[in-house]
Tab-separated table of C-alpha atoms and ligand atoms in Angstrom:
chain	number	residue	atom	x	y	z
A	182	MET	CA	0.000	0.000	0.000
A	183	ILE	CA	1.198	3.472	-0.897
A	184	TRP	CA	-0.520	6.480	0.666
A	185	ASN	CA	0.228	9.064	-2.004
A	186	LYS	CA	1.426	7.513	-5.267
A	187	ASN	CA	1.695	10.904	-6.974
A	188	SER	CA	4.279	12.119	-4.502
A	189	GLU	CA	5.999	8.901	-3.489
A	190	CYS	CA	6.551	7.393	-6.933
A	191	MET	CA	7.558	10.423	-9.011
A	192	GLU	CA	10.113	10.170	-11.773
A	193	ARG	CA	13.364	11.681	-10.490
A	194	GLU	CA	13.377	14.335	-13.177
A	195	ASP	CA	9.919	15.565	-12.178
A	196	LEU	CA	10.811	15.377	-8.509
A	197	GLU	CA	13.939	17.471	-9.012
A	198	GLU	CA	11.993	20.061	-10.941
A	199	LEU	CA	9.529	20.316	-8.057
A	200	GLN	CA	12.342	20.412	-5.490
A	201	LEU	CA	14.077	23.273	-7.294
A	202	LYS	CA	10.886	25.288	-7.520
A	203	ARG	CA	10.200	24.777	-3.846
A	204	LEU	CA	13.787	25.475	-2.838
A	205	GLN	CA	13.744	28.769	-4.740
A	206	ASN	CA	10.518	29.777	-3.013
A	207	THR	CA	11.833	28.778	0.390
A	208	VAL	CA	15.082	30.709	0.011
A	209	LYS	CA	13.203	33.759	-1.226
A	210	THR	CA	10.783	33.663	1.709
A	211	ALA	CA	13.548	33.146	4.253
A	212	PHE	CA	15.590	36.003	2.804
A	213	ASN	CA	12.654	38.400	2.663
A	214	LYS	CA	10.916	37.523	5.908
A	215	ILE	CA	13.517	36.322	8.411
A	216	PRO	CA	16.201	38.825	9.496
A	217	PHE	CA	18.626	36.017	10.389
A	218	TYR	CA	18.764	34.683	6.811
A	219	ASN	CA	18.775	38.153	5.316
A	220	LYS	CA	21.825	39.131	7.329
A	221	LYS	CA	23.667	35.844	6.940
A	222	TYR	CA	23.105	35.491	3.187
A	223	SER	CA	24.082	39.108	2.633
A	224	GLU	CA	27.307	38.470	4.541
A	225	PHE	CA	27.998	35.486	2.295
A	226	ASN	CA	27.045	37.547	-0.725
A	227	ILE	CA	24.474	35.010	-1.830
A	228	PHE	CA	20.972	35.974	-2.881
A	229	PRO	CA	17.758	34.122	-3.808
A	230	GLU	CA	18.326	34.717	-7.527
A	231	ASP	CA	21.622	32.775	-7.298
A	232	ILE	CA	19.725	29.521	-6.803
A	233	ASN	CA	19.288	28.199	-10.330
A	234	SER	CA	19.855	24.489	-9.821
A	235	LEU	CA	19.594	22.069	-6.923
A	236	ASN	CA	23.385	21.999	-6.667
A	237	ASP	CA	23.324	25.721	-5.985
A	238	ILE	CA	22.065	24.875	-2.497
A	239	GLU	CA	25.724	24.214	-1.664
A	240	LYS	CA	26.398	27.934	-1.948
A	241	LEU	CA	24.164	28.613	1.047
A	242	PRO	CA	25.703	28.658	4.527
A	243	PHE	CA	24.727	25.977	7.037
A	244	LEU	CA	22.340	26.504	9.898
A	245	THR	CA	23.235	25.123	13.328
A	246	LYS	CA	21.314	24.445	16.468
A	247	ASP	CA	23.076	27.417	18.047
A	248	ASP	CA	21.731	29.703	15.304
A	249	LEU	CA	18.232	28.495	16.108
A	250	ARG	CA	18.781	28.917	19.838
A	251	GLU	CA	19.950	32.473	19.382
A	252	SER	CA	16.667	33.371	17.773
A	253	TYR	CA	14.731	31.960	20.737
A	254	PRO	CA	11.808	31.947	20.968
A	255	PHE	CA	10.138	33.203	17.752
A	256	GLY	CA	12.935	34.814	15.738
A	257	MET	CA	12.852	32.221	12.947
A	258	PHE	CA	9.172	32.566	12.081
A	259	ALA	CA	8.487	33.645	8.515
A	260	VAL	CA	4.857	34.560	9.076
A	261	ASP	CA	2.887	36.774	11.376
A	262	LYS	CA	2.536	35.224	14.815
A	263	LYS	CA	-1.212	34.994	14.458
A	264	GLU	CA	-0.759	32.531	11.606
A	265	ILE	CA	1.256	30.200	13.839
A	266	ILE	CA	-1.290	27.860	15.373
A	267	GLU	CA	0.985	25.430	17.192
A	268	VAL	CA	4.470	25.421	18.627
A	269	HIS	CA	6.751	22.602	19.691
A	270	SER	CA	10.160	22.635	21.208
A	271	SER	CA	13.231	20.475	21.520
A	272	SER	CA	14.303	19.402	24.966
A	273	GLY	CA	16.882	22.091	25.713
A	274	THR	CA	18.984	20.014	28.088
A	275	THR	CA	21.888	22.286	27.233
A	276	GLY	CA	21.040	25.941	26.818
A	277	LYS	CA	17.800	27.338	25.459
A	278	PRO	CA	15.526	24.961	23.577
A	279	VAL	CA	14.730	25.366	19.885
A	280	VAL	CA	11.156	26.432	19.174
A	281	SER	CA	9.405	25.161	16.064
A	282	GLY	CA	6.324	26.988	14.727
A	283	TYR	CA	3.526	25.598	12.520
A	284	THR	CA	0.823	27.166	10.401
A	285	GLN	CA	-2.292	25.170	9.505
A	286	LYS	CA	-0.673	24.181	6.218
A	287	ASP	CA	2.455	22.998	8.056
A	288	LEU	CA	0.355	20.769	10.298
A	289	ASP	CA	-1.420	19.356	7.227
A	290	ILE	CA	1.940	18.541	5.666
A	291	TRP	CA	3.175	16.966	8.864
A	292	ALA	CA	0.065	14.768	8.938
A	293	GLU	CA	0.625	13.906	5.275
A	294	VAL	CA	4.237	12.741	5.700
A	295	MET	CA	3.353	10.686	8.770
A	296	ALA	CA	0.321	9.185	6.986
A	297	ARG	CA	2.705	8.089	4.234
A	298	GLY	CA	5.039	6.648	6.867
A	299	LEU	CA	2.451	4.684	8.815
A	300	THR	CA	1.161	3.283	5.520
A	301	MET	CA	4.719	2.206	4.670
A	302	MET	CA	4.713	0.278	7.937
A	303	GLY	CA	1.698	-1.699	6.727
A	304	LEU	CA	-0.957	0.054	8.814
A	305	ASP	CA	-4.313	1.357	7.566
A	306	GLU	CA	-7.657	2.707	8.682
A	307	ASP	CA	-8.641	-0.586	10.301
A	308	ASP	CA	-5.751	-0.427	12.749
A	309	ILE	CA	-5.631	0.707	16.355
A	310	ILE	CA	-2.417	2.496	17.132
A	311	GLN	CA	-1.072	2.889	20.654
A	312	ASN	CA	1.178	5.906	20.731
A	313	THR	CA	3.539	5.841	23.705
A	314	HIS	CA	5.440	8.930	22.565
A	315	GLY	CA	4.998	11.911	24.863
A	316	TYR	CA	2.291	14.428	23.991
A	317	GLY	CA	3.498	17.901	24.720
A	318	LEU	CA	6.201	20.148	23.405
A	319	PHE	CA	8.064	17.077	22.114
A	320	THR	CA	7.071	16.444	18.487
A	321	GLY	CA	6.987	12.641	18.752
A	322	GLY	CA	3.479	12.339	20.157
A	323	PHE	CA	1.580	14.776	17.947
A	324	GLY	CA	3.356	13.890	14.702
A	325	ILE	CA	2.302	10.259	14.911
A	326	HIS	CA	-1.148	11.314	16.107
A	327	TYR	CA	-1.864	13.630	13.172
A	328	GLY	CA	-0.651	11.073	10.642
A	329	ALA	CA	-2.680	8.235	12.119
A	330	GLN	CA	-5.828	10.349	12.200
A	331	LYS	CA	-5.337	11.428	8.615
A	332	ILE	CA	-5.385	7.762	7.641
A	333	GLY	CA	-8.474	7.225	9.783
A	334	MET	CA	-6.858	4.867	12.272
A	335	THR	CA	-8.036	4.669	15.865
A	336	VAL	CA	-5.451	6.420	17.994
A	337	ILE	CA	-4.820	5.619	21.646
A	338	PRO	CA	-2.974	8.771	22.772
A	339	ILE	CA	-1.643	7.114	25.899
A	340	SER	CA	1.682	8.947	25.901
A	341	THR	CA	4.653	7.808	27.964
A	342	GLY	CA	4.516	6.105	31.332
A	343	GLN	CA	2.027	4.027	33.329
A	344	THR	CA	3.625	0.938	31.914
A	345	ARG	CA	1.332	-1.614	33.544
A	346	ARG	CA	-1.699	0.241	32.283
A	347	GLN	CA	-0.133	0.429	28.819
A	348	VAL	CA	0.098	-3.343	28.734
A	349	GLU	CA	-3.436	-3.777	29.988
A	350	ILE	CA	-4.807	-1.379	27.373
A	351	MET	CA	-2.754	-2.996	24.642
A	352	ASN	CA	-4.356	-6.280	25.503
A	353	ASP	CA	-7.922	-5.078	26.187
A	354	PHE	CA	-8.274	-2.605	23.309
A	355	GLY	CA	-6.550	-4.907	20.837
A	356	SER	CA	-3.862	-2.463	19.688
A	357	THR	CA	-2.403	-3.541	16.353
A	358	GLY	CA	0.197	-0.807	15.969
A	359	LEU	CA	2.682	0.326	18.591
A	360	ILE	CA	4.922	3.363	18.653
A	361	PHE	CA	7.764	3.417	21.142
A	362	THR	CA	11.481	3.945	21.641
A	363	PRO	CA	13.313	0.603	21.419
A	364	SER	CA	14.371	0.714	25.057
A	365	TYR	CA	10.812	1.389	26.193
A	366	GLY	CA	9.599	-1.436	23.960
A	367	MET	CA	11.945	-3.825	25.753
A	368	TYR	CA	10.525	-2.655	29.038
A	369	LEU	CA	6.921	-3.052	27.846
A	370	GLY	CA	7.700	-6.617	26.814
A	371	GLU	CA	9.210	-7.292	30.204
A	372	VAL	CA	6.185	-5.917	32.065
A	373	ALA	CA	3.763	-7.864	29.843
A	374	LYS	CA	5.498	-11.089	30.828
A	375	GLU	CA	5.336	-10.147	34.501
A	376	GLU	CA	1.594	-9.659	34.094
A	377	ASN	CA	1.362	-13.085	32.470
A	378	ILE	CA	0.412	-11.634	29.125
A	379	ASP	CA	2.123	-13.210	26.140
A	380	PRO	CA	3.178	-10.397	23.742
A	381	HIS	CA	2.992	-12.917	20.887
A	382	LYS	CA	-0.714	-13.348	21.407
A	383	MET	CA	-1.553	-9.651	21.417
A	384	GLY	CA	-1.963	-9.476	17.669
A	385	ILE	CA	0.435	-6.564	17.131
A	386	LYS	CA	0.948	-6.046	13.381
A	387	SER	CA	3.557	-3.346	13.224
A	388	ILE	CA	5.857	-1.317	15.457
A	389	GLY	CA	7.346	2.113	14.808
A	390	PHE	CA	10.564	3.172	16.513
A	391	GLY	CA	11.353	6.764	17.071
A	392	SER	CA	13.777	9.136	18.692
A	393	GLU	CA	16.462	6.792	19.882
A	394	MET	CA	19.535	5.226	18.395
A	395	TRP	CA	19.285	1.501	17.916
A	396	THR	CA	21.027	-1.353	16.188
A	397	GLU	CA	19.795	-4.040	13.827
A	398	GLU	CA	20.264	-6.547	16.642
A	399	MET	CA	17.920	-4.512	18.836
A	400	ARG	CA	15.313	-4.559	16.077
A	401	LEU	CA	15.483	-8.354	15.885
A	402	LYS	CA	15.075	-8.602	19.630
A	403	ILE	CA	11.957	-6.387	19.628
A	404	GLU	CA	10.511	-8.227	16.624
A	405	GLU	CA	11.011	-11.468	18.472
A	406	ILE	CA	9.291	-10.169	21.620
A	407	PHE	CA	6.169	-8.913	19.822
A	408	ASN	CA	6.260	-11.302	16.859
A	409	CYS	CA	5.889	-8.610	14.198
A	410	LYS	CA	7.990	-6.248	12.127
A	411	ALA	CA	9.469	-3.054	13.561
A	412	PHE	CA	10.218	0.047	11.496
A	413	ASN	CA	12.357	3.079	11.899
A	414	ILE	CA	10.802	6.543	11.935
A	415	TYR	CA	13.061	9.565	11.635
A	416	GLY	CA	12.492	13.217	12.160
A	417	LEU	CA	13.505	16.168	14.237
A	418	THR	CA	11.708	19.037	15.875
A	419	GLU	CA	13.619	21.691	13.946
A	420	LEU	CA	12.367	20.348	10.596
A	421	LEU	CA	8.702	19.562	11.595
A	422	GLY	CA	9.059	16.381	13.645
A	423	PRO	CA	8.763	12.652	12.865
A	424	GLY	CA	8.035	11.859	9.220
A	425	VAL	CA	11.190	13.135	7.508
A	426	GLY	CA	11.941	9.495	6.723
A	427	VAL	CA	10.215	6.190	7.449
A	428	GLU	CA	11.120	2.615	6.584
A	429	CYS	CA	8.953	0.665	4.193
A	430	ILE	CA	8.068	-3.002	4.437
A	431	LYS	CA	11.416	-3.931	2.823
A	432	GLN	CA	13.266	-2.604	5.898
A	433	ASP	CA	16.174	-1.471	3.779
A	434	GLY	CA	16.522	2.199	4.604
A	435	LEU	CA	14.101	5.033	5.300
A	436	HIS	CA	12.293	6.721	2.412
A	437	VAL	CA	12.820	10.449	2.776
A	438	ALA	CA	9.798	12.588	1.835
A	439	GLU	CA	11.926	14.389	-0.742
A	440	ASP	CA	9.167	16.619	-2.022
A	441	ILE	CA	9.009	18.110	1.484
A	442	PHE	CA	12.605	17.778	2.748
A	443	TYR	CA	15.876	18.058	0.854
A	444	PRO	CA	18.634	15.871	2.289
A	445	GLU	CA	22.372	16.267	1.796
A	446	ILE	CA	25.333	14.429	3.303
A	447	ILE	CA	28.458	16.325	4.304
A	448	ASN	CA	31.799	15.491	5.776
A	449	PRO	CA	31.410	16.973	9.275
A	450	LYS	CA	35.073	17.954	9.398
A	451	ASN	CA	35.595	19.904	6.176
A	452	LYS	CA	31.854	20.438	5.530
A	453	GLU	CA	32.146	19.310	1.920
A	454	THR	CA	29.199	17.586	0.282
A	455	ILE	CA	29.497	13.817	-0.103
A	456	LYS	CA	27.771	12.488	-3.197
A	457	ASN	CA	29.083	8.944	-3.568
A	458	GLY	CA	26.696	7.302	-1.141
A	459	GLU	CA	29.189	7.213	1.705
A	460	ARG	CA	28.326	8.007	5.276
A	461	GLY	CA	28.479	11.468	6.716
A	462	GLU	CA	26.435	14.069	8.543
A	463	LEU	CA	22.873	14.599	7.365
A	464	VAL	CA	21.922	18.165	6.418
A	465	LEU	CA	18.240	18.911	5.889
A	466	THR	CA	16.209	21.673	4.295
A	467	ASN	CA	12.463	22.286	4.525
A	468	LEU	CA	11.241	22.646	0.956
A	469	TYR	CA	7.629	23.294	1.706
A	470	ARG	CA	7.063	24.978	5.007
A	471	GLU	CA	5.349	28.259	5.765
A	472	GLY	CA	5.828	28.961	9.450
A	473	MET	CA	9.505	28.336	9.889
A	474	PRO	CA	11.498	27.323	6.822
A	475	VAL	CA	14.770	25.763	7.950
A	476	ILE	CA	17.543	25.754	5.361
A	477	ARG	CA	20.622	23.518	5.444
A	478	PHE	CA	20.293	22.470	9.055
A	479	ARG	CA	23.189	20.375	10.356
A	480	THR	CA	21.472	17.490	12.127
A	481	LYS	CA	24.673	15.914	13.549
A	482	ASP	CA	23.113	12.549	12.675
A	483	ILE	CA	25.316	10.169	10.738
A	484	THR	CA	23.787	8.316	7.812
A	485	SER	CA	24.103	7.730	4.054
A	486	LEU	CA	21.735	8.084	1.106
A	487	LYS	CA	20.954	5.707	-1.718
A	488	TYR	CA	18.994	6.468	-4.834
A	489	GLU	CA	18.336	3.003	-6.299
A	490	LYS	CA	14.676	2.260	-6.761
A	491	CYS	CA	13.146	0.297	-3.907
A	492	GLU	CA	11.247	-2.934	-4.470
A	493	CYS	CA	8.220	-1.411	-2.770
A	494	GLY	CA	7.690	0.816	-5.811
A	495	ARG	CA	8.539	4.149	-4.202
A	496	THR	CA	11.127	6.222	-6.022
A	497	LEU	CA	12.054	8.375	-3.021
A	498	LEU	CA	15.667	7.919	-1.951
A	499	ARG	CA	16.473	5.922	1.161
A	500	MET	CA	18.669	6.973	4.040
A	501	SER	CA	20.339	4.352	6.169
A	502	ARG	CA	19.483	3.942	9.809
A	503	ILE	CA	21.204	6.581	11.946
A	504	THR	CA	24.330	4.923	13.280
A	505	GLY	CA	25.554	7.696	15.498
A	506	ARG	CA	25.676	11.404	16.099
A	507	THR	CA	28.689	13.531	15.485
A	508	ASP	CA	28.326	14.706	19.070
A	509	ASP	CA	27.609	11.425	20.835
A	510	MET	CA	30.802	9.904	19.615
A	511	LEU	CA	32.856	9.336	22.719
A	512	LYS	CA	36.513	10.072	22.438
A	513	VAL	CA	38.110	7.474	24.635
A	514	LYS	CA	41.872	7.081	24.739
A	515	GLY	CA	41.888	9.070	21.526
A	516	VAL	CA	39.618	6.588	19.762
A	517	GLY	CA	36.146	7.472	18.512
A	518	VAL	CA	33.569	5.136	20.036
A	519	PHE	CA	29.844	5.078	19.312
A	520	PRO	CA	27.501	3.620	21.927
A	521	SER	CA	25.785	1.754	19.082
A	522	GLN	CA	28.977	-0.276	18.515
A	523	ILE	CA	28.880	-1.458	22.113
A	524	GLU	CA	25.195	-2.309	21.839
A	525	LYS	CA	25.897	-4.318	18.722
A	526	ALA	CA	28.448	-6.433	20.576
A	527	LEU	CA	26.157	-6.941	23.569
A	528	LEU	CA	23.288	-8.205	21.466
A	529	LYS	CA	25.476	-11.006	20.144
A	530	ILE	CA	25.526	-12.652	23.564
A	531	SER	CA	22.727	-14.729	24.960
A	532	ARG	CA	22.087	-15.028	28.691
A	533	ILE	CA	22.278	-11.276	29.224
A	534	GLU	CA	19.526	-8.688	28.965
A	535	PRO	CA	19.867	-5.778	26.523
A	536	HIS	CA	19.803	-3.254	29.337
A	537	TYR	CA	23.152	-1.586	29.733
A	538	GLN	CA	25.009	1.541	30.697
A	539	ILE	CA	28.347	2.819	29.492
A	540	ILE	CA	30.311	4.678	32.124
A	541	VAL	CA	33.380	6.634	31.140
A	542	THR	CA	35.803	7.790	33.810
A	543	ARG	CA	39.305	9.196	33.924
A	544	PRO	CA	41.116	7.990	37.015
A	545	ASP	CA	44.813	8.895	36.973
A	546	LEU	CA	44.477	10.838	33.715
A	547	MET	CA	43.652	7.706	31.729
A	548	ASP	CA	40.251	7.093	30.187
A	549	GLU	CA	38.395	3.995	31.214
A	550	ILE	CA	35.133	2.550	29.994
A	551	GLU	CA	33.001	0.351	32.130
A	552	VAL	CA	30.012	-1.369	30.570
A	553	LYS	CA	27.367	-2.484	33.025
A	554	VAL	CA	25.064	-5.146	31.634
A	555	GLU	CA	22.264	-7.055	33.244
A	556	ALA	CA	22.697	-10.794	33.561
A	557	SER	CA	19.655	-12.931	32.829
A	558	GLN	CA	17.917	-14.342	35.888
A	559	GLU	CA	19.253	-17.807	35.175
A	560	LEU	CA	22.846	-16.691	34.582
A	561	PHE	CA	22.750	-14.739	37.792
A	562	PHE	CA	21.941	-17.893	39.723
A	563	ASP	CA	24.594	-19.923	37.936
A	564	GLY	CA	27.231	-18.302	40.083
A	565	VAL	CA	30.454	-16.382	39.854
A	566	LYS	CA	32.434	-18.696	37.611
A	567	GLU	CA	29.932	-18.653	34.784
A	568	MET	CA	29.441	-14.910	35.183
A	569	MET	CA	33.198	-14.330	34.857
A	570	HIS	CA	33.243	-16.421	31.717
A	571	ILE	CA	30.465	-14.362	30.115
A	572	GLN	CA	32.052	-11.081	31.252
A	573	ASN	CA	35.283	-11.978	29.492
A	574	LYS	CA	33.421	-13.017	26.386
A	575	ILE	CA	31.572	-9.683	26.253
A	576	ALA	CA	34.795	-7.730	26.839
A	577	LYS	CA	36.403	-9.523	23.881
A	578	LEU	CA	33.475	-8.859	21.571
A	579	ILE	CA	33.438	-5.171	22.487
A	580	GLU	CA	37.178	-4.928	22.002
A	581	ASN	CA	36.772	-6.454	18.536
A	582	GLU	CA	34.133	-3.873	17.731
A	583	ILE	CA	35.756	-0.679	19.059
A	584	GLY	CA	39.439	-1.567	19.290
A	585	ILE	CA	39.942	-0.822	22.962
A	586	ARG	CA	39.685	-2.870	26.109
A	587	VAL	CA	36.774	-2.156	28.419
A	588	LYS	CA	35.752	-3.343	31.839
A	589	VAL	CA	32.528	-5.344	31.793
A	590	THR	CA	30.422	-5.772	34.904
A	591	LEU	CA	27.433	-8.053	34.984
A	592	VAL	CA	24.819	-6.749	37.341
A	593	GLU	CA	21.675	-8.169	38.876
A	594	PRO	CA	18.625	-8.497	36.609
A	595	LYS	CA	16.448	-5.347	36.591
A	596	SER	CA	19.009	-3.250	38.456
A	597	ILE	CA	19.657	-0.760	35.645
A	598	PRO	CA	17.013	1.980	35.788
A	599	ARG	CA	14.304	1.681	33.115
A	600	SER	CA	13.440	4.780	31.210
A	601	GLU	CA	9.993	5.646	29.925
A	602	GLY	CA	11.372	7.816	27.182
A	603	LYS	CA	14.880	7.831	25.807
A	604	ALA	CA	17.218	5.543	27.704
A	605	ILE	CA	20.289	7.057	29.302
A	606	ARG	CA	23.019	4.845	27.920
A	607	VAL	CA	26.144	6.858	28.494
A	608	ILE	CA	27.395	8.416	31.685
A	609	ASP	CA	30.518	10.423	31.062
A	610	LYS	CA	32.129	11.326	34.374
A	611	ARG	CA	35.238	12.917	32.941
A	612	ASN	CA	34.027	16.534	33.108
A	613	LEU	CA	35.537	17.349	29.751
A	614	LYS	CA	33.509	20.497	29.156
B	190	ZN	ZN1	10.615	0.966	-0.146
């Protein structure tokens, strides 16, 4: 099933023509209506009339999260405030949050891209979707909600938390679609079992993952728990929210809604565009947004793009799953380490639970990584000798993956705190700031 064949299966030539037209409009609006762009583009001596091909986008300067923060709260709006009918905001754990503004048309487009995405995941109007993403300033909850309603699905806007009740509702209401972060999904599965409910018998058809880094191994684990397929949903508050890219039934990359968003990959070090399909930092541009057009935003997410036609029939390019962020790469003993590499190694081992924490310290001026992992109930009762054996095995696998030796500690089952939103995987105690 394809939600919008006209937009999702365009010939590339036609798509590029549409993209250029929309890019030109967007740049013109930003330049004329938003002082930030006017000033910045004038400084770079680049003007809307200089955009004559899609490649000309590379002439435009990048936009960073700091730029958006500096215009807090409403400095990036391109329309009169009375036309903005909804605002969302990123979490702002460091510094001021970024505010995202939406006109009615922007909300319609958001619903459209998410409707396409949920359809890609095999859901339709007969489905009941349980949305565990938070409703509030975070875009995760509402984005899914609008898309599901556009399709005509039944939405359970349960939001995050109340895990036992979630499981009960899942079972009683007969939810067929679930939206959660992978770590929360693991926790839901765990609680279901405690309540003597078999997740296999719930009749879940499809799961959507959002807002958290995960590995292919984690996907398999979740699919095994709920006995259905799980799909990646990508988006970010600055650009609208979830729906920038969603995986189709082939599970081989996320189709980017290219008529709405223009993706580029750059080398984060020298900022040059990468066009050969290799991995780099994703840069995104809103092509069709009224309230707050964002142009060449550096996402810090690491991915790659491929243009080959997908077997599902969509012609939209596919981006690979996000494998890291330029800023969550840990520099340990001079080596770049991504938490996802450690997760990958952990999921190769049976008899442990995929709940873990990575703790980085610097005693005596030397970096050390400790990985705390939960033993399975049965391993925990097998005693010290067996635990030591598994600890060594994990340490070896991680060393193979990241190239440095780490300390592995198996801890009691259920002793690592469960999170109802994004899991806290890394604790860096080195005070490097
Ligand atoms: Zn596809």
